[in-house]
Amino acid sequence: MFVSSRLNLARWFTLSMGSILVVFASVLYTREARDRLHVFDQALYSTGQVVASGAEEIVYGDIRQIDLENAPLLGSDSLRLDTDILWARWYTPNKQLLQFMGDIPPHTLDQDLGFQTLMVSEAEQLDRLRQLTVPVYREGRLLGYLQLAASLDPVEHPLQELRLFLVLGVPITLIVIAGAGWILGGMAMQPIRLSYQRLQQFTADASHELRTPLAAIVSNAQVALMEPVSLEEQTACLKIISEVSESMGDLVERLLFLARYQGDVPSQVFQTLDICHLLASIGADYASQASGLGVQFEADLPSAPCHLQAEPDLLRQAVVNLLDNAFRYTSAGGTIRLSCRGQGSWLSIQVHDSGIGIAAEDLPHIFERFYRVNKVRSRHSGGYGLGLAIVRQIIDLHHGYVTVSSIPMKGTQFEIRLPLNQAMAS
Ligand code: ADP
């Protein structure tokens, strides 16, 4: 799937870039050919003007005669012209041939006026010529028609080189573009591939997690249905089914939470809230729990209100997850502290415990979904390895970050840092 998408990306990239390249090359070639022909035509026209300026009209009474003796190329008394003119022809106003230089021309002018491109074969080779036929006037009277022709070689040769350059250059560039498209396609697919792999992993982990409680439900239901089975045994099985179902419900809830808050949340859900008040109310819930567990719980919170933009339920969930873990991994006699303080433009919320701690090699992974340090122990204590992933997702949504430091057998400290006075809509 990824290879074919990458191929498609590369193909479309090559097609679009290739089309642009081909259009660009065609425009370049057409402009170059037009400009060179224009310059060539101007030179041919200037030569025509020089030739025509040498033509004179001699009047004997009623008889008018054209004298071309001083006309360059045509007249014998004329100056030599340093040009590549192949032929020069003079036709009378009646379009009858009067004088010529070069190939023997037709006796009557049968060509249109203006510029023409002709193909002539010379020594079994086709040659392209440019011919100019213009009427020549003197004092408003038509003296005759001048026809000049020159080889188009000076235009053709550089164009041939340009054609060769484009014919070789365009395919080579297309190959380079295709290679670049393939590499860029790979780079574009990389994040999609990663998120696809993550999704696959997530689905596999979720299914795996659901399989164990499901198996427990099925086996207990089968035992309860077996005959003969006492009422006590049946009750015990149903109790297990109920507990396992509850824990499955909790897992599904967490999975739904992670799926629902993937990416960004609308800015309207954020509101200005007094975080100290929120933390105090969470702390009060845990204080009573702590005394029952023989754990010392401290809430070190500022008395003054501290406002920031946040979603109260999500933020509560994040702190509760950290405190739940602290209580889960701290045995009786230990200490748990919830504290909060401002640090410049940040607000720092810390949950510190003196529990079992986390080994250095596990620290980089504990925020990953379904990561548990001790799988047997975690499952036993009801953990699925999703609590910290949820904390990180919530804090990400608030444009903050969460860090951890821990010393095994000494304790762990989680710190949530949230931006103060920041527009959450950003
Ligand atoms: P779980 O629901 O299994 O606790 P979490 O995502 O909350 O999953 O935590 C991931 C792992 O990080 C846990 O399996 C646990 O080993 C470790 N952990 C989290 N918090 C603490 C803590 N306060 N003290 C020791 N270990 C912790």
Coordinates of C-alpha atoms and ligand atoms in Angstrom, one line a residue:
M1 CA 0.0 0.0 0.0
F2 CA 2.8 2.5 1.0
V3 CA 4.9 1.5 -2.0
S4 CA 2.0 2.0 -4.5
S5 CA 1.1 5.4 -2.8
R6 CA 4.7 6.4 -3.0
L7 CA 4.8 5.4 -6.6
N8 CA 1.7 7.4 -7.3
L9 CA 3.1 10.4 -5.6
A10 CA 6.3 10.1 -7.6
R11 CA 4.3 9.6 -10.8
W12 CA 2.1 12.6 -10.3
F13 CA 5.1 14.7 -9.3
T14 CA 7.0 13.7 -12.4
L15 CA 4.0 14.3 -14.6
S16 CA 3.2 17.7 -13.3
M17 CA 6.9 18.8 -13.2
G18 CA 7.5 17.2 -16.6
S19 CA 4.6 19.0 -18.2
I20 CA 5.8 22.3 -16.8
L21 CA 9.3 21.5 -18.1
V22 CA 8.1 20.5 -21.6
V23 CA 5.9 23.6 -21.8
F24 CA 8.8 25.8 -20.7
A25 CA 11.2 24.1 -23.2
S26 CA 8.7 24.6 -26.0
V27 CA 8.1 28.2 -25.2
L28 CA 11.8 28.8 -24.9
Y29 CA 12.5 27.1 -28.3
T30 CA 9.6 28.9 -30.0
R31 CA 10.7 32.3 -28.7
E32 CA 14.3 31.7 -29.7
A33 CA 13.4 30.6 -33.2
R34 CA 11.0 33.6 -33.7
D35 CA 13.6 36.1 -32.4
R36 CA 16.4 34.7 -34.6
L37 CA 14.2 34.7 -37.7
H38 CA 13.2 38.3 -36.9
V39 CA 16.8 39.4 -36.7
F40 CA 17.6 37.5 -39.9
D41 CA 14.6 39.1 -41.7
Q42 CA 15.7 42.6 -40.6
A43 CA 19.2 42.0 -42.0
L44 CA 17.7 40.7 -45.3
Y45 CA 15.4 43.7 -45.5
S46 CA 18.3 46.2 -44.8
T47 CA 20.3 44.5 -47.6
G48 CA 17.2 45.0 -49.8
Q49 CA 17.2 48.7 -49.0
V50 CA 20.8 49.0 -49.8
V51 CA 20.3 47.3 -53.2
A52 CA 17.2 49.3 -54.0
S53 CA 18.9 52.6 -53.2
G54 CA 21.3 51.9 -56.1
A55 CA 18.5 51.7 -58.6
E56 CA 17.9 54.8 -60.7
E57 CA 15.3 55.9 -63.2
I58 CA 16.5 57.5 -66.5
V59 CA 14.0 59.5 -68.4
Y60 CA 14.4 60.0 -72.2
G61 CA 11.5 62.1 -73.2
D62 CA 8.5 59.8 -72.7
I63 CA 10.6 56.8 -72.2
R64 CA 11.6 55.8 -68.7
Q65 CA 14.3 53.3 -68.0
I66 CA 15.6 51.6 -64.9
D67 CA 19.4 51.8 -64.5
L68 CA 20.7 49.1 -62.1
E69 CA 24.4 49.6 -62.9
N70 CA 25.0 51.1 -59.5
A71 CA 22.7 48.8 -57.6
P72 CA 24.8 46.5 -55.4
L73 CA 24.6 42.8 -56.3
L74 CA 22.8 43.6 -59.6
G75 CA 24.9 46.2 -61.3
S76 CA 28.4 45.8 -62.7
D77 CA 29.6 49.3 -61.4
S78 CA 28.2 48.7 -58.0
L79 CA 30.2 48.2 -54.8
R80 CA 30.5 44.6 -53.6
L81 CA 28.2 43.7 -50.7
D82 CA 29.6 41.5 -48.1
T83 CA 26.5 39.4 -47.6
D84 CA 25.4 35.7 -48.0
I85 CA 22.7 36.6 -50.6
L86 CA 22.1 33.6 -52.8
W87 CA 20.2 35.5 -55.5
A88 CA 19.0 39.0 -56.3
R89 CA 16.4 39.7 -59.0
W90 CA 14.9 42.9 -60.4
Y91 CA 11.4 42.8 -62.0
T92 CA 9.9 45.7 -63.9
P93 CA 6.6 47.2 -62.6
N94 CA 4.9 44.7 -65.1
K95 CA 6.6 41.9 -63.1
Q96 CA 9.0 41.0 -66.0
L97 CA 12.5 40.0 -65.2
L98 CA 15.0 42.8 -65.8
Q99 CA 18.2 41.8 -64.2
F100 CA 19.4 39.0 -61.8
M101 CA 22.3 37.6 -59.9
G102 CA 22.5 33.9 -58.9
D103 CA 20.2 31.1 -60.2
I104 CA 18.3 31.6 -63.4
P105 CA 14.9 32.9 -62.2
P106 CA 11.5 32.7 -63.9
H107 CA 10.8 35.5 -66.3
T108 CA 7.7 36.7 -64.6
L109 CA 7.3 37.5 -61.0
D110 CA 4.9 34.9 -59.7
Q111 CA 5.6 35.1 -56.0
D112 CA 3.7 36.9 -53.3
L113 CA 5.3 40.0 -51.7
G114 CA 6.9 39.8 -48.3
F115 CA 9.0 37.1 -46.7
Q116 CA 8.8 33.4 -47.6
T117 CA 10.6 30.3 -46.5
L118 CA 11.6 28.0 -49.4
M119 CA 12.9 24.5 -49.5
V120 CA 15.5 23.9 -52.2
S121 CA 17.4 20.8 -52.9
E122 CA 21.1 21.2 -53.5
A123 CA 23.5 18.3 -53.9
E124 CA 20.9 15.9 -52.6
Q125 CA 20.4 18.0 -49.6
L126 CA 17.4 20.0 -48.6
D127 CA 18.2 23.6 -47.8
R128 CA 16.0 26.2 -46.3
L129 CA 16.1 29.7 -47.8
R130 CA 14.5 32.9 -46.8
Q131 CA 13.2 35.0 -49.7
L132 CA 12.1 38.6 -49.6
T133 CA 10.1 40.2 -52.4
V134 CA 9.5 44.0 -52.1
P135 CA 8.1 46.7 -54.4
V136 CA 10.6 49.6 -54.8
Y137 CA 9.2 53.1 -55.1
R138 CA 10.9 56.4 -56.0
E139 CA 9.1 59.7 -55.5
G140 CA 5.8 57.8 -55.2
R141 CA 6.3 55.9 -58.5
L142 CA 6.8 52.1 -58.6
L143 CA 10.3 51.4 -60.0
G144 CA 10.0 47.7 -59.9
Y145 CA 10.2 44.7 -57.6
L146 CA 13.3 43.5 -55.9
Q147 CA 13.7 39.9 -54.8
L148 CA 16.5 38.6 -52.5
A149 CA 17.2 35.2 -51.0
A150 CA 19.6 34.0 -48.4
S151 CA 20.3 30.6 -46.8
L152 CA 18.6 30.2 -43.4
D153 CA 21.8 28.3 -42.1
P154 CA 22.7 31.1 -39.7
V155 CA 19.3 30.7 -38.0
E156 CA 19.1 26.9 -38.3
H157 CA 22.5 26.0 -36.8
P158 CA 22.1 27.5 -33.4
L159 CA 18.5 26.3 -33.3
Q160 CA 19.7 22.8 -34.1
E161 CA 22.1 23.0 -31.2
L162 CA 19.3 24.2 -29.0
R163 CA 17.0 21.4 -30.2
L164 CA 19.7 18.8 -29.4
F165 CA 20.3 20.3 -26.0
L166 CA 16.5 20.2 -25.2
V167 CA 16.0 16.7 -26.7
L168 CA 18.8 15.4 -24.4
G169 CA 18.3 17.7 -21.5
V170 CA 14.5 17.3 -21.0
P171 CA 14.5 13.5 -20.7
I172 CA 17.6 13.6 -18.4
T173 CA 15.8 16.3 -16.2
L174 CA 12.7 14.1 -16.2
I175 CA 14.7 11.2 -14.9
V176 CA 16.1 13.4 -12.2
I177 CA 12.6 14.7 -11.4
A178 CA 11.3 11.2 -11.2
G179 CA 14.1 10.3 -8.7
A180 CA 13.4 13.4 -6.7
G181 CA 9.7 12.5 -6.8
W182 CA 10.4 9.1 -5.4
I183 CA 12.6 10.5 -2.6
L184 CA 10.0 13.2 -1.8
G185 CA 7.2 10.6 -1.9
G186 CA 9.1 8.5 0.6
M187 CA 9.6 11.5 2.9
A188 CA 5.9 12.5 2.6
M189 CA 4.9 8.9 3.3
Q190 CA 7.1 8.6 6.4
P191 CA 4.8 10.3 8.9
I192 CA 1.8 8.5 7.5
R193 CA 3.7 5.2 7.7
L194 CA 4.6 5.9 11.3
S195 CA 1.1 6.9 12.4
Y196 CA -0.2 3.8 10.5
Q197 CA 2.2 1.6 12.4
R198 CA 1.3 3.3 15.7
L199 CA -2.4 2.7 14.9
Q200 CA -1.7 -0.9 14.1
Q201 CA 0.2 -1.4 17.3
F202 CA -2.5 0.4 19.2
T203 CA -5.2 -1.9 17.8
A204 CA -3.1 -5.0 18.4
D205 CA -2.4 -3.9 22.0
A206 CA -6.0 -3.0 22.7
S207 CA -7.3 -6.3 21.3
H208 CA -4.7 -8.1 23.3
E209 CA -5.7 -6.3 26.5
L210 CA -9.4 -7.1 25.9
R211 CA -8.7 -10.7 25.2
T212 CA -7.5 -11.5 28.7
P213 CA -10.6 -10.2 30.6
L214 CA -12.9 -11.7 27.9
A215 CA -11.3 -15.1 28.4
A216 CA -11.8 -14.7 32.2
I217 CA -15.5 -13.9 31.6
V218 CA -16.0 -16.9 29.3
S219 CA -14.2 -19.3 31.6
N220 CA -16.1 -18.1 34.7
A221 CA -19.4 -18.2 32.9
Q222 CA -18.7 -21.8 31.8
V223 CA -17.8 -22.8 35.3
A224 CA -21.0 -21.2 36.7
L225 CA -23.1 -23.0 34.1
M226 CA -21.5 -26.4 34.8
E227 CA -23.6 -28.9 36.8
P228 CA -23.5 -29.6 39.6
V229 CA -22.2 -26.3 41.0
S230 CA -23.0 -24.9 44.4
L231 CA -24.6 -21.5 44.8
E232 CA -21.4 -20.2 46.5
E233 CA -19.3 -21.2 43.5
Q234 CA -21.8 -19.6 41.1
T235 CA -21.8 -16.4 43.2
A236 CA -18.0 -16.4 43.2
C237 CA -17.9 -16.8 39.4
L238 CA -20.5 -14.1 38.8
K239 CA -18.5 -11.7 41.1
I240 CA -15.4 -12.3 39.1
I241 CA -17.4 -11.7 35.8
S242 CA -18.7 -8.5 37.3
E243 CA -15.3 -7.3 38.4
V244 CA -13.7 -8.2 35.1
S245 CA -16.5 -6.5 33.1
E246 CA -16.1 -3.4 35.2
S247 CA -12.3 -3.3 34.5
M248 CA -13.1 -3.9 30.8
G249 CA -15.5 -1.0 30.8
D250 CA -12.7 1.1 32.3
L251 CA -10.3 0.0 29.6
V252 CA -12.8 0.8 26.8
E253 CA -13.4 4.2 28.4
R254 CA -9.7 5.0 28.4
L255 CA -9.4 3.8 24.8
L256 CA -12.3 6.0 23.8
F257 CA -10.8 8.9 25.6
L258 CA -7.5 8.5 23.7
A259 CA -9.3 8.3 20.4
R260 CA -11.7 11.2 21.1
Y261 CA -9.0 13.7 22.1
Q262 CA -6.6 12.8 19.3
G263 CA -5.2 15.9 17.7
D264 CA -6.6 19.3 18.6
V265 CA -9.8 20.2 20.5
P266 CA -11.9 23.3 19.7
S267 CA -10.7 26.4 21.6
Q268 CA -14.2 27.0 22.9
V269 CA -13.8 24.1 25.4
F270 CA -11.0 26.0 27.2
Q271 CA -12.0 28.4 29.9
T272 CA -10.3 30.6 32.4
L273 CA -10.1 28.6 35.6
D274 CA -8.5 28.9 39.0
I275 CA -6.1 26.0 39.0
C276 CA -5.3 26.3 42.7
H277 CA -9.0 25.9 43.5
L278 CA -9.1 22.8 41.2
L279 CA -6.0 21.2 42.7
A280 CA -7.3 22.0 46.3
S281 CA -10.6 20.1 45.5
I282 CA -8.6 17.1 44.1
G283 CA -6.3 17.2 47.1
A284 CA -9.2 17.1 49.5
D285 CA -10.5 13.9 47.8
Y286 CA -7.2 12.2 48.2
A287 CA -6.5 13.4 51.7
S288 CA -9.2 11.1 53.1
Q289 CA -8.1 8.2 51.0
A290 CA -4.5 8.6 52.2
S291 CA -5.3 8.3 55.9
G292 CA -7.1 5.0 55.1
L293 CA -4.0 3.7 53.3
G294 CA -1.5 4.8 55.9
V295 CA 0.1 7.2 53.5
Q296 CA 1.0 10.8 54.3
F297 CA -0.5 13.2 51.8
E298 CA 0.5 16.8 51.5
A299 CA -1.0 19.5 49.3
D300 CA 1.3 22.4 49.0
L301 CA -0.8 24.9 47.0
P302 CA -0.7 28.7 46.9
S303 CA -3.5 30.4 48.7
A304 CA -3.9 33.1 46.0
P305 CA -5.9 32.2 42.9
C306 CA -4.0 31.3 39.8
H307 CA -5.8 31.6 36.5
L308 CA -5.1 29.9 33.3
Q309 CA -6.9 28.8 30.1
A310 CA -7.8 25.1 30.4
E311 CA -10.5 22.4 30.1
P312 CA -11.2 21.7 33.8
D313 CA -12.4 18.1 33.4
L314 CA -9.4 17.1 31.3
L315 CA -6.9 18.8 33.6
R316 CA -8.5 17.1 36.6
Q317 CA -8.2 13.8 34.8
A318 CA -4.5 14.4 34.2
V319 CA -3.7 15.2 37.8
V320 CA -5.9 12.4 39.1
N321 CA -4.1 9.9 36.9
L322 CA -0.7 11.0 38.4
L323 CA -2.1 10.9 41.9
D324 CA -3.7 7.4 41.3
N325 CA -0.3 6.1 40.2
A326 CA 1.4 7.7 43.2
F327 CA -1.0 6.0 45.5
R328 CA -0.8 2.7 43.6
Y329 CA 3.0 2.5 43.7
T330 CA 3.6 3.9 47.2
S331 CA 3.1 1.6 50.2
A332 CA 1.9 2.4 53.7
G333 CA 4.2 4.8 55.5
G334 CA 5.2 6.6 52.4
T335 CA 4.6 10.2 51.5
I336 CA 2.8 11.8 48.5
R337 CA 2.9 15.5 47.8
L338 CA 0.8 17.6 45.4
S339 CA 2.3 21.1 44.8
C340 CA 1.8 24.0 42.4
R341 CA 3.8 27.1 41.7
G342 CA 4.3 29.7 39.0
Q343 CA 7.6 29.9 37.2
G344 CA 7.8 32.9 34.9
S345 CA 5.3 32.4 32.1
W346 CA 4.7 28.8 33.2
L347 CA 2.7 27.0 35.8
S348 CA 4.3 24.0 37.4
I349 CA 2.2 21.2 39.0
Q350 CA 4.2 18.5 40.7
V351 CA 3.2 15.1 42.1
H352 CA 5.9 13.6 44.2
D353 CA 5.8 10.2 45.9
S354 CA 8.3 8.2 48.0
G355 CA 7.2 4.9 46.3
I356 CA 8.9 2.2 44.4
G357 CA 10.3 4.5 41.7
I358 CA 11.0 3.7 38.1
A359 CA 14.1 2.2 36.6
A360 CA 16.1 4.5 34.3
E361 CA 15.6 2.2 31.3
D362 CA 11.8 2.4 31.7
L363 CA 11.6 6.1 32.1
P364 CA 11.7 7.0 28.3
H365 CA 8.8 4.5 27.7
I366 CA 6.3 5.1 30.5
F367 CA 4.3 7.6 28.5
E368 CA 3.8 5.1 25.6
R369 CA 0.4 3.5 25.3
F370 CA 0.1 0.1 27.0
Y371 CA 3.6 0.4 28.5
R372 CA 3.8 -1.1 31.9
V373 CA 7.0 -1.5 33.9
N374 CA 6.0 -4.7 35.6
K375 CA 3.1 -6.2 33.6
V376 CA 2.0 -8.8 36.1
R377 CA 2.1 -6.3 39.0
S378 CA 0.4 -3.5 36.9
R379 CA -2.4 -5.8 35.8
H380 CA -2.9 -7.0 39.3
S381 CA -3.2 -3.4 40.5
G382 CA -5.7 -2.6 37.7
G383 CA -3.3 -0.7 35.4
Y384 CA -3.4 -1.0 31.6
G385 CA -0.5 1.2 30.9
L386 CA -2.7 4.0 29.5
G387 CA -2.8 6.4 32.4
L388 CA 0.3 8.3 31.6
A389 CA -0.4 8.3 27.8
I390 CA -3.7 10.0 28.7
V391 CA -1.8 12.5 30.9
R392 CA 0.5 13.4 28.1
Q393 CA -2.3 13.7 25.5
I394 CA -4.2 16.1 27.8
I395 CA -1.1 18.2 28.6
D396 CA -0.3 18.3 24.8
L397 CA -3.8 19.6 24.1
H398 CA -3.0 22.4 26.6
H399 CA 0.2 23.2 24.8
G400 CA 2.2 22.2 27.9
Y401 CA 4.5 19.3 28.6
V402 CA 5.0 16.7 31.3
T403 CA 8.3 15.3 32.6
V404 CA 9.3 12.6 35.1
S405 CA 12.3 12.0 37.3
S406 CA 12.6 9.0 39.5
I407 CA 15.0 7.0 41.7
P408 CA 14.2 3.3 42.2
M409 CA 13.1 2.6 45.7
K410 CA 13.3 6.2 46.6
G411 CA 10.4 7.8 44.8
T412 CA 9.1 9.5 41.6
Q413 CA 8.3 13.1 40.7
F414 CA 6.0 14.0 37.8
E415 CA 5.9 17.6 36.7
I416 CA 3.2 19.2 34.5
R417 CA 4.1 22.6 33.0
L418 CA 1.4 24.7 31.5
P419 CA 1.7 28.0 29.7
L420 CA 0.2 30.9 31.6
N421 CA -1.7 33.7 29.8
Q422 CA -1.6 31.9 26.5
A423 CA -4.4 32.0 24.1
M424 CA -5.3 28.3 23.8
A425 CA -6.9 28.8 20.4
S426 CA -3.4 29.0 18.9
Ligands
ADP1 P1 -0.8 1.9 34.6 O1 -2.2 2.2 34.4 O2 -0.4 0.6 34.3 O3 -0.3 2.4 35.9 P2 0.5 4.2 33.5 O4 0.5 4.7 32.0 O5 -0.2 5.1 34.4 O6 -0.1 2.8 33.5 O7 1.9 4.0 33.9 C1 2.9 3.3 33.2 C2 3.9 2.6 34.0 O8 4.7 3.6 34.7 C3 3.3 1.8 35.1 O9 3.2 0.4 34.7 C4 4.2 1.9 36.3 O10 5.1 0.8 36.3 C5 5.0 3.2 36.0 N1 4.6 4.2 36.9 C6 3.7 5.2 36.7 N2 3.6 6.1 37.7 C7 4.5 5.6 38.7 C8 4.8 6.0 40.0 N3 4.3 7.1 40.6 N4 5.7 5.2 40.7 C9 6.3 4.1 40.1 N5 6.0 3.7 38.9 C10 5.1 4.4 38.2

